[in-house]
CSV table of C-alpha atoms in Angstrom, one decimal:
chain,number,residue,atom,x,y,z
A,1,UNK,CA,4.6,-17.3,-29.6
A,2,UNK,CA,5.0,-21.0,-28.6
A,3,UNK,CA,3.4,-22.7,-26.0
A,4,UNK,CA,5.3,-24.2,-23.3
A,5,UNK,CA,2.6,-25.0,-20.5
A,6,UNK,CA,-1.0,-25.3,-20.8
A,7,UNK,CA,-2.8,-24.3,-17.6
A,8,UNK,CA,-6.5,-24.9,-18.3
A,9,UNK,CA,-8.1,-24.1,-21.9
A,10,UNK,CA,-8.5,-20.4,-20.7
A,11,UNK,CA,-4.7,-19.6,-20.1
A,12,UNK,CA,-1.4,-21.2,-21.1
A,13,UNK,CA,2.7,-20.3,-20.6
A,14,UNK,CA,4.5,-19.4,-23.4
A,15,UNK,CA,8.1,-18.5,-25.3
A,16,UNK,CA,7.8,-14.8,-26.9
A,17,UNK,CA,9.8,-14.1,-29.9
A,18,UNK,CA,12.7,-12.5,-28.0
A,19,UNK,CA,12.0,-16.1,-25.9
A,20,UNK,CA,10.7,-15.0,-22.2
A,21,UNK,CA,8.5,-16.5,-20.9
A,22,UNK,CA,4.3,-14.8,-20.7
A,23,UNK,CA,1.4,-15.7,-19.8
A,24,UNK,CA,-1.6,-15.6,-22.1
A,25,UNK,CA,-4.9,-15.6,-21.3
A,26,UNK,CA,-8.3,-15.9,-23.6
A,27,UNK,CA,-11.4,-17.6,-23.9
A,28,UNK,CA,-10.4,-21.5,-25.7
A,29,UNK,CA,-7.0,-20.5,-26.6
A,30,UNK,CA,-5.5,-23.6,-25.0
A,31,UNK,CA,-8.4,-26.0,-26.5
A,32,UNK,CA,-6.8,-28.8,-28.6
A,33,UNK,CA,-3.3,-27.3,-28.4
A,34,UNK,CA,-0.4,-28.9,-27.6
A,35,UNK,CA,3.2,-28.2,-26.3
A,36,UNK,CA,5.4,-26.6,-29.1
A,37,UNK,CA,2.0,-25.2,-31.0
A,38,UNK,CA,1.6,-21.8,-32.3
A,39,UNK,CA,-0.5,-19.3,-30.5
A,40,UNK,CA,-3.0,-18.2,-32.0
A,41,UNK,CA,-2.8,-14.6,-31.1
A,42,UNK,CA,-6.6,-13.7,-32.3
A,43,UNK,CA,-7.6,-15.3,-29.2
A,44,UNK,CA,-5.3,-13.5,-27.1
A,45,UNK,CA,-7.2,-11.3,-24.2
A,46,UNK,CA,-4.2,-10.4,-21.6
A,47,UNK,CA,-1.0,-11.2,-21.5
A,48,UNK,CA,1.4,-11.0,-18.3
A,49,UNK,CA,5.4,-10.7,-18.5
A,50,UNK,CA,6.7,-10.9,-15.1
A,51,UNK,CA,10.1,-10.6,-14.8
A,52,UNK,CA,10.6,-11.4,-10.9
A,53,UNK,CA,11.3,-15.0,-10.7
A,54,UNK,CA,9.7,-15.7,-7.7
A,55,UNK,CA,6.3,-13.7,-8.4
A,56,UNK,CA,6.6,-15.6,-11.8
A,57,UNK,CA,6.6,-18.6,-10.6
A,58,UNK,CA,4.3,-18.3,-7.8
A,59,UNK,CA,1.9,-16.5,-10.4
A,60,UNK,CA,1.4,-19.5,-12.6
A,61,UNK,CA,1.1,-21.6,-9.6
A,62,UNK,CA,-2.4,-19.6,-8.8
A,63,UNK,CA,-3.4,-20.5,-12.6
A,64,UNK,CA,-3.5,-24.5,-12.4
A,65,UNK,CA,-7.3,-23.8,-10.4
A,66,UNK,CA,-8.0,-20.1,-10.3
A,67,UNK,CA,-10.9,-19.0,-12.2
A,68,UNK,CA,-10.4,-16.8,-15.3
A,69,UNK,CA,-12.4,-13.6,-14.1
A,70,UNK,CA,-10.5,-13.6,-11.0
A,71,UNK,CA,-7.3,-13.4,-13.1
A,72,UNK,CA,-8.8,-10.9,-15.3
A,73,UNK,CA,-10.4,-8.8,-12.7
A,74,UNK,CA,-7.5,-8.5,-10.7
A,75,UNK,CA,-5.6,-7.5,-14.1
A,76,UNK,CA,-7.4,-4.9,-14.6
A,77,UNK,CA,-6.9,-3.5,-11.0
A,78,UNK,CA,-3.8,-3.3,-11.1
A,79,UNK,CA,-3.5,-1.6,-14.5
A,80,UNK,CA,-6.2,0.9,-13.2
A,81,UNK,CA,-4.1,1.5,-10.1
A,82,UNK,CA,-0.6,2.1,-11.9
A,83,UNK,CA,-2.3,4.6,-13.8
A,84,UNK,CA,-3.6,6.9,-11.0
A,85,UNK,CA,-0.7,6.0,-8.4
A,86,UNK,CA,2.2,6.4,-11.1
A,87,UNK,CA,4.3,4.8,-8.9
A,88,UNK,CA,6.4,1.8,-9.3
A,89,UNK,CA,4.5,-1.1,-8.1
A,90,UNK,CA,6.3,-4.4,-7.4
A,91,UNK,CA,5.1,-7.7,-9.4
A,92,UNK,CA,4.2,-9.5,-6.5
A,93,UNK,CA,0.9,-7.7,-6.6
A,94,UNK,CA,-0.4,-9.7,-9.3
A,95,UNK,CA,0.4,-13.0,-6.8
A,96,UNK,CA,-0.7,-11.4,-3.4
A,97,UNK,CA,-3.7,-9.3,-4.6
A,98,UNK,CA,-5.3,-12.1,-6.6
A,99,UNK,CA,-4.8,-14.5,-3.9
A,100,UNK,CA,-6.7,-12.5,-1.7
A,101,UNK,CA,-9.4,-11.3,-3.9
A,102,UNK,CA,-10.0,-14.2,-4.7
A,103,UNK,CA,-10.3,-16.1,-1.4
A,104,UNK,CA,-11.9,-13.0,-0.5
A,105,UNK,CA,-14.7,-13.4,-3.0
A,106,UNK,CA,-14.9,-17.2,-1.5
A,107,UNK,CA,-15.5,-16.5,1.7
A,108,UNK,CA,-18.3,-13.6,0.9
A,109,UNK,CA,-20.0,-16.4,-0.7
A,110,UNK,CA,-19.9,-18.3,2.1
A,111,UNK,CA,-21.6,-16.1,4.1
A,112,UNK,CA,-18.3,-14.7,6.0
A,113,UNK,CA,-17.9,-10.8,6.2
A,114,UNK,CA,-14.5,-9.7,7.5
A,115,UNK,CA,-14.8,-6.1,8.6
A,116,UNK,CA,-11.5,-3.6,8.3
A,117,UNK,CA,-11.1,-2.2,12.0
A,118,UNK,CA,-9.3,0.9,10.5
A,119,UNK,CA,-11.3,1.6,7.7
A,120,UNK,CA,-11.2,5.4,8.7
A,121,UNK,CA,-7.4,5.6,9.2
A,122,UNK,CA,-7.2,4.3,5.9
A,123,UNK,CA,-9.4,6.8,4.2
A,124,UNK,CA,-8.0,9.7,5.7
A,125,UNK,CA,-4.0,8.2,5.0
A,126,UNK,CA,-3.8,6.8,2.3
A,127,UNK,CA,-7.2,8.6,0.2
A,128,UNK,CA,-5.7,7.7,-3.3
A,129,UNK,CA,-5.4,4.1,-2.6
A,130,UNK,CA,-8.7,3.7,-0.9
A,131,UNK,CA,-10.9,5.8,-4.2
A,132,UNK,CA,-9.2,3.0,-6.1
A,133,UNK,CA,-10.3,0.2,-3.7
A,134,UNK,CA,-13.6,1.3,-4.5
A,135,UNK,CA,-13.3,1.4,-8.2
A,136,UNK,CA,-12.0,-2.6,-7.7
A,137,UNK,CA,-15.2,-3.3,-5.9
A,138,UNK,CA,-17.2,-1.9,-9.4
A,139,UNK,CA,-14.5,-4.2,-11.6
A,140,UNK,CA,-15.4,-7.2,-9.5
A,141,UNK,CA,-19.0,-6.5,-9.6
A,142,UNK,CA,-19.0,-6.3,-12.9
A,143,UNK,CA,-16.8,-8.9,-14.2
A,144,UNK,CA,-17.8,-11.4,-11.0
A,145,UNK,CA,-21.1,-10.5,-9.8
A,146,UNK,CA,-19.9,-9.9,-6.4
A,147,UNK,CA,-20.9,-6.6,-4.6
A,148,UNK,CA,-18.4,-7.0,-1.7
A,149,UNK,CA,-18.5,-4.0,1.0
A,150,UNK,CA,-16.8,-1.2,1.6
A,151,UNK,CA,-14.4,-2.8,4.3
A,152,UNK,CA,-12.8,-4.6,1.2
A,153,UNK,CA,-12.1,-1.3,-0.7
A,154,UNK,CA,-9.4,-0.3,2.3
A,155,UNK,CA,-8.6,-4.0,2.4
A,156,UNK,CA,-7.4,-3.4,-1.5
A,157,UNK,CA,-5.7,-0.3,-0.9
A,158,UNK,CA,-3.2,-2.0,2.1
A,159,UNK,CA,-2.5,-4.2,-0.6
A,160,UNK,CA,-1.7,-1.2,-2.8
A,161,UNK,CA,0.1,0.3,-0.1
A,162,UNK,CA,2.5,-1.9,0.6
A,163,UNK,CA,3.2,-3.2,-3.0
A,164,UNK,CA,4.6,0.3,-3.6
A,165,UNK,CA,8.4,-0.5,-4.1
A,166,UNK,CA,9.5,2.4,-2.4
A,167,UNK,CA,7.8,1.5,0.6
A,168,UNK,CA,10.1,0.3,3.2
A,169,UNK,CA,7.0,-1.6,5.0
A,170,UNK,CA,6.9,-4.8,3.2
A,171,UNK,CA,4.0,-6.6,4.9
A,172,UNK,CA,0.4,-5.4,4.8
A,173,UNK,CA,0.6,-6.6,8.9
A,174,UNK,CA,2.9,-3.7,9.1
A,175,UNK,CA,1.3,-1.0,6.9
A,176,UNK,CA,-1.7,-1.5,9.4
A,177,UNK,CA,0.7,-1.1,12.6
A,178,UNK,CA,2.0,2.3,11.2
A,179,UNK,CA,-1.6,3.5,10.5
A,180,UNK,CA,-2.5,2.6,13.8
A,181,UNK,CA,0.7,4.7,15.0
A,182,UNK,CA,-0.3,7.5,12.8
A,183,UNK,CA,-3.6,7.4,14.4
A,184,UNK,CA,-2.0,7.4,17.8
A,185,UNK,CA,0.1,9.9,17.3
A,186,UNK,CA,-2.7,12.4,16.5
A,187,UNK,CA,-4.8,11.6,19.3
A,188,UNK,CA,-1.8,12.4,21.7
A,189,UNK,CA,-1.8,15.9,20.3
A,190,UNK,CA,-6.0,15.8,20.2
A,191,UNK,CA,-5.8,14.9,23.8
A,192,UNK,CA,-2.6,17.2,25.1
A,193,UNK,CA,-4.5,20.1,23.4
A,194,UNK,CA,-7.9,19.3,24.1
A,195,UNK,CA,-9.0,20.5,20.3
A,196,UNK,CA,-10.3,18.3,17.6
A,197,UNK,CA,-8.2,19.0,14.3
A,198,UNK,CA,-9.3,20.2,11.5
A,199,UNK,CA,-8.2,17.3,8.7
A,200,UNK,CA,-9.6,19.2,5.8
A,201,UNK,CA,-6.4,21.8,6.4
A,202,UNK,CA,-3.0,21.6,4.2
A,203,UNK,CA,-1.3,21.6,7.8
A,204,UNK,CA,-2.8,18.6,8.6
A,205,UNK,CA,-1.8,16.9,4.9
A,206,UNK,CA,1.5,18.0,6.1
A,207,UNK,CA,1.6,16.5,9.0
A,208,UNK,CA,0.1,12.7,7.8
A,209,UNK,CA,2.8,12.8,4.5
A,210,UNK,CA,5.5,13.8,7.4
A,211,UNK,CA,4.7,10.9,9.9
A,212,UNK,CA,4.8,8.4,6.9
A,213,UNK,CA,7.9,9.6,6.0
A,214,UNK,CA,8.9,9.4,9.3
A,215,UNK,CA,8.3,6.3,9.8
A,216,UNK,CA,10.5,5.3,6.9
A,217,UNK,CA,13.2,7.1,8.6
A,218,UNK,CA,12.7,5.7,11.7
A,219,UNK,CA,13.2,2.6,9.9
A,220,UNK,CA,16.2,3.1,8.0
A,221,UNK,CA,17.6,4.3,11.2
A,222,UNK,CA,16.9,0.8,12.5
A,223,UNK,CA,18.9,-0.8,10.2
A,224,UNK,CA,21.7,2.0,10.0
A,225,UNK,CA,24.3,3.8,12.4
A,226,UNK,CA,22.5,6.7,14.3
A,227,UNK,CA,23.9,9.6,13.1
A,228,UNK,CA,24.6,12.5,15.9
A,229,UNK,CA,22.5,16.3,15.0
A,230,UNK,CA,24.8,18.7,13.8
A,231,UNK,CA,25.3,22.2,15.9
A,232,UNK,CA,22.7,23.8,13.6
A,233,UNK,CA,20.3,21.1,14.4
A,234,UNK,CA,21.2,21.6,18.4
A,235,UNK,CA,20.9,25.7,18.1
A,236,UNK,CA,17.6,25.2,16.3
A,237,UNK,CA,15.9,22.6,18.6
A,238,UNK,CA,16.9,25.6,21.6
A,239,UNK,CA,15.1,27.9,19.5
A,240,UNK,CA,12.3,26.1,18.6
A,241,UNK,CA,11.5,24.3,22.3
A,242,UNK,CA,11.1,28.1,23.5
A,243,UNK,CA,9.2,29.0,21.1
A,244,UNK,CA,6.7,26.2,21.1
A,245,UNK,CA,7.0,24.9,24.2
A,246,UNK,CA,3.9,23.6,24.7
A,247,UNK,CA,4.3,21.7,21.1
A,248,UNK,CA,7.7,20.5,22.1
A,249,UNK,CA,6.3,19.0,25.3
A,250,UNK,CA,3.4,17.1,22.9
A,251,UNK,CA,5.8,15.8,20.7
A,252,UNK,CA,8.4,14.9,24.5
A,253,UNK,CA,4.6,12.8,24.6
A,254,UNK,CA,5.2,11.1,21.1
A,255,UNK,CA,9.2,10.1,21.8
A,256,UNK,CA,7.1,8.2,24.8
A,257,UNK,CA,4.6,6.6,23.0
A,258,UNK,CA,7.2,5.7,20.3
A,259,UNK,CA,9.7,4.3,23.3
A,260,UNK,CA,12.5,5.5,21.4
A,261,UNK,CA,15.1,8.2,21.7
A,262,UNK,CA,15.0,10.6,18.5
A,263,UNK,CA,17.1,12.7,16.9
A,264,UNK,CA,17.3,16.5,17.1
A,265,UNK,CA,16.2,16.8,13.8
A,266,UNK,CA,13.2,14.5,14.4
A,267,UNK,CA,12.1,16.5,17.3
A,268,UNK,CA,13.0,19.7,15.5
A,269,UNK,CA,10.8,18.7,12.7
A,270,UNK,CA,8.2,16.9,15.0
A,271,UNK,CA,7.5,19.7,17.2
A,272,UNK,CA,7.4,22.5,14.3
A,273,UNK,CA,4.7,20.2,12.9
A,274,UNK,CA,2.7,20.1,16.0
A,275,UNK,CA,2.7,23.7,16.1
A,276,UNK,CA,1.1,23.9,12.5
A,277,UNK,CA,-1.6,21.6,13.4
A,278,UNK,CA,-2.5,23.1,16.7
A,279,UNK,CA,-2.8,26.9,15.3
A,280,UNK,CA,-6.2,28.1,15.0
Protein backbone atom coordinates (compact mmCIF):
# COMPACT_ATOMS: atom_id res chain seq x y z
CA UNK A 1 0.00 0.00 0.00
CA UNK A 2 1.09 3.65 -0.75
CA UNK A 3 0.52 6.49 1.25
CA UNK A 4 -1.42 9.27 -0.05
CA UNK A 5 -2.31 11.47 3.15
CA UNK A 6 -0.65 11.48 6.44
CA UNK A 7 -3.12 12.40 9.21
CA UNK A 8 -0.98 12.43 12.44
CA UNK A 9 1.94 9.70 13.02
CA UNK A 10 -0.82 7.25 14.33
CA UNK A 11 -2.96 7.06 11.05
CA UNK A 12 -2.48 7.87 7.42
CA UNK A 13 -4.72 7.48 3.80
CA UNK A 14 -3.61 5.19 1.45
CA UNK A 15 -3.85 3.46 -2.32
CA UNK A 16 -4.47 -0.45 -1.80
CA UNK A 17 -3.19 -2.70 -4.46
CA UNK A 18 -6.50 -2.88 -6.40
CA UNK A 19 -5.95 1.29 -5.77
CA UNK A 20 -8.99 2.36 -3.28
CA UNK A 21 -8.45 4.28 -1.06
CA UNK A 22 -8.11 2.86 3.22
CA UNK A 23 -7.37 4.14 6.09
CA UNK A 24 -4.57 2.68 8.27
CA UNK A 25 -4.14 3.02 11.59
CA UNK A 26 -1.06 2.00 14.06
CA UNK A 27 1.12 3.11 16.60
CA UNK A 28 4.29 5.41 14.49
CA UNK A 29 3.28 4.11 11.19
CA UNK A 30 3.24 7.62 9.76
CA UNK A 31 6.58 8.68 11.64
CA UNK A 32 9.16 9.89 9.01
CA UNK A 33 7.03 8.81 6.06
CA UNK A 34 6.28 10.66 3.27
CA UNK A 35 3.73 10.87 0.33
CA UNK A 36 4.34 8.01 -2.19
CA UNK A 37 6.21 5.75 0.69
CA UNK A 38 5.54 2.21 1.20
CA UNK A 39 3.48 1.12 4.16
CA UNK A 40 4.88 -0.76 6.30
CA UNK A 41 2.22 -3.19 6.96
CA UNK A 42 3.99 -4.74 10.31
CA UNK A 43 2.78 -1.71 11.93
CA UNK A 44 -0.64 -1.93 10.64
CA UNK A 45 -3.40 -2.24 13.63
CA UNK A 46 -6.83 -1.41 11.76
CA UNK A 47 -7.65 -0.62 8.67
CA UNK A 48 -11.06 1.05 7.39
CA UNK A 49 -12.38 0.82 3.57
CA UNK A 50 -15.35 2.87 3.34
CA UNK A 51 -16.84 2.86 0.21
CA UNK A 52 -19.61 5.69 0.76
CA UNK A 53 -18.11 8.77 -0.48
CA UNK A 54 -19.50 11.08 1.80
CA UNK A 55 -18.94 8.98 5.15
CA UNK A 56 -15.33 8.57 3.57
CA UNK A 57 -14.71 11.81 3.34
CA UNK A 58 -16.27 13.01 6.44
CA UNK A 59 -14.38 9.99 8.22
CA UNK A 60 -10.93 11.33 7.51
CA UNK A 61 -12.04 14.75 8.36
CA UNK A 62 -12.53 13.38 12.16
CA UNK A 63 -8.78 12.05 11.83
CA UNK A 64 -6.80 15.44 11.35
CA UNK A 65 -7.42 15.84 15.59
CA UNK A 66 -9.26 12.85 16.97
CA UNK A 67 -7.36 10.77 19.34
CA UNK A 68 -6.30 7.27 18.31
CA UNK A 69 -8.23 5.27 21.07
CA UNK A 70 -11.38 7.02 20.18
CA UNK A 71 -10.82 5.78 16.63
CA UNK A 72 -10.01 2.44 17.85
CA UNK A 73 -12.63 2.09 20.49
CA UNK A 74 -15.26 3.04 18.33
CA UNK A 75 -13.79 0.39 15.70
CA UNK A 76 -14.19 -2.16 17.71
CA UNK A 77 -17.90 -1.29 18.54
CA UNK A 78 -19.03 -1.45 15.60
CA UNK A 79 -17.30 -4.73 14.63
CA UNK A 80 -18.78 -6.11 18.04
CA UNK A 81 -22.22 -4.87 16.99
CA UNK A 82 -22.25 -6.26 13.29
CA UNK A 83 -21.57 -9.49 14.83
CA UNK A 84 -24.56 -9.82 17.28
CA UNK A 85 -27.01 -7.55 15.09
CA UNK A 86 -26.15 -9.30 11.69
CA UNK A 87 -27.72 -6.72 10.03
CA UNK A 88 -26.51 -4.47 7.46
CA UNK A 89 -25.26 -1.45 9.03
CA UNK A 90 -24.67 1.76 7.06
CA UNK A 91 -20.95 3.32 7.04
CA UNK A 92 -21.95 6.50 8.33
CA UNK A 93 -21.72 4.89 11.77
CA UNK A 94 -18.08 4.96 11.83
CA UNK A 95 -18.60 9.16 11.23
CA UNK A 96 -21.72 9.69 13.56
CA UNK A 97 -20.90 7.19 16.37
CA UNK A 98 -17.26 8.41 16.88
CA UNK A 99 -18.22 11.89 16.69
CA UNK A 100 -20.43 11.44 19.49
CA UNK A 101 -18.38 9.13 21.61
CA UNK A 102 -16.10 11.09 21.49
CA UNK A 103 -17.50 14.44 22.35
CA UNK A 104 -19.34 12.36 24.65
CA UNK A 105 -16.25 11.31 26.48
CA UNK A 106 -15.31 15.23 26.48
CA UNK A 107 -17.92 16.41 28.13
CA UNK A 108 -17.98 13.56 30.99
CA UNK A 109 -14.60 14.93 31.62
CA UNK A 110 -15.83 18.10 32.08
CA UNK A 111 -17.97 17.31 34.61
CA UNK A 112 -21.27 17.29 32.29
CA UNK A 113 -23.71 14.22 32.60
CA UNK A 114 -26.47 14.08 30.01
CA UNK A 115 -29.06 11.69 31.19
CA UNK A 116 -31.29 9.54 28.43
CA UNK A 117 -35.05 10.44 29.38
CA UNK A 118 -36.11 7.07 27.74
CA UNK A 119 -33.64 4.84 29.00
CA UNK A 120 -36.50 2.24 29.81
CA UNK A 121 -38.31 2.49 26.47
CA UNK A 122 -35.13 1.68 25.03
CA UNK A 123 -34.31 -1.36 27.09
CA UNK A 124 -37.51 -2.87 26.67
CA UNK A 125 -37.59 -1.93 22.43
CA UNK A 126 -34.75 -2.29 21.25
CA UNK A 127 -32.93 -5.00 24.10
CA UNK A 128 -30.26 -6.16 21.55
CA UNK A 129 -28.97 -2.85 20.81
CA UNK A 130 -29.04 -1.63 24.39
CA UNK A 131 -26.77 -5.26 25.89
CA UNK A 132 -24.41 -3.91 23.29
CA UNK A 133 -24.39 -0.32 24.52
CA UNK A 134 -23.31 -1.75 27.61
CA UNK A 135 -20.51 -3.90 26.19
CA UNK A 136 -19.26 -0.31 24.48
CA UNK A 137 -19.20 1.26 27.89
CA UNK A 138 -16.59 -1.90 28.99
CA UNK A 139 -14.47 -1.16 25.39
CA UNK A 140 -14.20 2.46 26.36
CA UNK A 141 -13.38 1.75 29.81
CA UNK A 142 -10.91 -0.30 28.88
CA UNK A 143 -9.22 1.22 26.00
CA UNK A 144 -10.04 5.08 27.49
CA UNK A 145 -10.39 4.94 31.03
CA UNK A 146 -13.75 6.39 31.00
CA UNK A 147 -16.57 4.58 33.05
CA UNK A 148 -19.35 6.61 31.50
CA UNK A 149 -23.05 5.64 32.87
CA UNK A 150 -25.55 3.69 31.93
CA UNK A 151 -27.67 6.60 30.16
CA UNK A 152 -24.85 6.32 27.43
CA UNK A 153 -25.30 2.57 26.76
CA UNK A 154 -29.08 3.42 25.29
CA UNK A 155 -27.49 6.67 23.94
CA UNK A 156 -25.18 3.94 21.77
CA UNK A 157 -27.89 1.80 20.86
CA UNK A 158 -30.12 4.95 19.08
CA UNK A 159 -27.06 5.20 17.29
CA UNK A 160 -27.24 1.53 16.40
CA UNK A 161 -30.72 1.77 15.80
CA UNK A 162 -30.91 4.08 13.30
CA UNK A 163 -27.70 3.15 11.46
CA UNK A 164 -29.54 -0.05 10.46
CA UNK A 165 -29.97 0.42 6.64
CA UNK A 166 -33.23 -1.00 6.55
CA UNK A 167 -34.48 1.40 8.93
CA UNK A 168 -36.67 3.87 7.31
CA UNK A 169 -36.03 6.41 10.38
CA UNK A 170 -32.89 8.05 9.41
CA UNK A 171 -32.23 10.41 12.35
CA UNK A 172 -31.62 9.34 15.96
CA UNK A 173 -34.24 12.57 16.72
CA UNK A 174 -36.73 10.34 15.09
CA UNK A 175 -35.90 6.87 16.44
CA UNK A 176 -36.56 8.65 19.92
CA UNK A 177 -40.04 10.14 18.65
CA UNK A 178 -41.18 6.54 17.62
CA UNK A 179 -40.09 5.05 21.00
CA UNK A 180 -41.89 7.63 22.59
CA UNK A 181 -45.05 6.68 20.37
CA UNK A 182 -44.46 3.03 21.06
CA UNK A 183 -44.58 4.05 24.62
CA UNK A 184 -47.68 5.94 24.13
CA UNK A 185 -49.37 3.55 22.43
CA UNK A 186 -49.15 1.05 25.30
CA UNK A 187 -50.16 3.23 27.95
CA UNK A 188 -53.55 3.94 25.91
CA UNK A 189 -54.27 0.31 26.16
CA UNK A 190 -52.75 0.18 30.08
CA UNK A 191 -55.15 2.95 30.76
CA UNK A 192 -58.42 1.93 28.55
CA UNK A 193 -58.04 -1.56 30.32
CA UNK A 194 -57.01 -0.51 33.58
CA UNK A 195 -54.27 -3.65 33.71
CA UNK A 196 -50.58 -3.45 33.75
CA UNK A 197 -49.10 -5.77 30.99
CA UNK A 198 -47.20 -8.35 31.33
CA UNK A 199 -43.89 -7.48 29.05
CA UNK A 200 -42.17 -10.67 29.84
CA UNK A 201 -45.04 -12.50 27.45
CA UNK A 202 -44.41 -13.51 23.60
CA UNK A 203 -47.82 -11.44 23.05
CA UNK A 204 -46.28 -8.52 24.20
CA UNK A 205 -42.82 -9.18 21.89
CA UNK A 206 -45.43 -9.33 19.24
CA UNK A 207 -46.94 -6.43 19.80
CA UNK A 208 -43.52 -3.99 20.17
CA UNK A 209 -41.88 -5.90 16.72
CA UNK A 210 -45.62 -5.04 15.18
CA UNK A 211 -45.72 -1.30 16.16
CA UNK A 212 -42.11 -0.82 14.72
CA UNK A 213 -43.08 -2.33 11.83
CA UNK A 214 -45.85 -0.23 11.77
CA UNK A 215 -44.37 2.58 11.98
CA UNK A 216 -42.31 1.79 8.84
CA UNK A 217 -45.50 1.34 7.05
CA UNK A 218 -47.04 4.24 8.26
CA UNK A 219 -44.13 5.82 6.69
CA UNK A 220 -43.92 4.41 3.41
CA UNK A 221 -47.57 5.17 3.22
CA UNK A 222 -46.48 8.80 3.73
CA UNK A 223 -44.52 8.88 0.87
CA UNK A 224 -46.71 6.53 -1.42
CA UNK A 225 -50.48 6.47 -2.82
CA UNK A 226 -52.92 5.06 -0.09
CA UNK A 227 -53.95 2.02 -1.28
CA UNK A 228 -57.88 1.15 -0.63
CA UNK A 229 -58.50 -2.54 1.79
CA UNK A 230 -59.62 -5.13 -0.38
CA UNK A 231 -63.32 -6.80 0.47
CA UNK A 232 -61.49 -9.49 2.44
CA UNK A 233 -59.85 -6.88 4.49
CA UNK A 234 -63.51 -5.02 4.93
CA UNK A 235 -65.42 -8.65 5.78
CA UNK A 236 -62.65 -9.29 8.31
CA UNK A 237 -62.46 -5.91 10.08
CA UNK A 238 -66.74 -6.63 10.57
CA UNK A 239 -65.72 -9.71 12.06
CA UNK A 240 -63.13 -8.78 14.09
CA UNK A 241 -64.74 -5.26 15.59
CA UNK A 242 -67.57 -7.76 17.03
CA UNK A 243 -65.52 -9.88 18.23
CA UNK A 244 -63.27 -7.65 20.15
CA UNK A 245 -65.04 -4.79 20.56
CA UNK A 246 -63.68 -3.53 23.36
CA UNK A 247 -60.06 -3.96 21.60
CA UNK A 248 -61.31 -2.33 18.45
CA UNK A 249 -62.51 0.66 20.49
CA UNK A 250 -58.68 0.83 22.21
CA UNK A 251 -57.12 0.72 19.11
CA UNK A 252 -60.45 3.68 17.62
CA UNK A 253 -58.09 5.41 20.82
CA UNK A 254 -54.73 4.83 18.98
CA UNK A 255 -56.03 6.18 15.24
CA UNK A 256 -56.64 9.34 17.71
CA UNK A 257 -53.58 9.62 19.26
CA UNK A 258 -51.87 8.95 15.92
CA UNK A 259 -54.28 11.81 14.18
CA UNK A 260 -54.38 9.76 11.22
CA UNK A 261 -56.97 7.77 9.27
CA UNK A 262 -55.66 4.01 8.91
CA UNK A 263 -56.28 1.45 6.81
CA UNK A 264 -58.47 -1.64 7.35
CA UNK A 265 -55.79 -3.74 7.44
CA UNK A 266 -53.97 -1.60 10.05
CA UNK A 267 -56.92 -1.62 12.23
CA UNK A 268 -57.51 -5.29 11.48
CA UNK A 269 -54.07 -6.05 12.59
CA UNK A 270 -54.07 -3.27 15.34
CA UNK A 271 -57.02 -4.40 17.17
CA UNK A 272 -56.24 -8.33 16.85
CA UNK A 273 -53.00 -7.30 18.62
CA UNK A 274 -54.68 -5.58 21.33
CA UNK A 275 -56.65 -8.44 21.96
CA UNK A 276 -53.46 -10.68 22.55
CA UNK A 277 -52.01 -8.33 24.94
CA UNK A 278 -55.11 -7.73 27.05
CA UNK A 279 -55.88 -11.70 27.54
CA UNK A 280 -55.19 -12.94 30.80
Amino acid sequence: MVIQKIFNNNSILALDSNKHEVVVMGRGIGFKKNVGDNIDLEKVEKTFILKEKAASEKFKMLLDDMPKEIIYVCYDIIEYAKNILDVEISEYIYVTLTDHISNTIKLYKEGFNINNPIIWEIKKFYPKEFKIGLKALDFIEDEVGVKLPEDEAANIALHLVNAQVNNSFKEVGDITKQTKMINDILNIVRYTYNIKLDEDSLSYDRFITHLRFFFKRLNKKNHNKEEKSDNNEDFLLKQVKEKYADAYKCMLKIEDYLDKELDDEEKLYLTVHIQRITMK
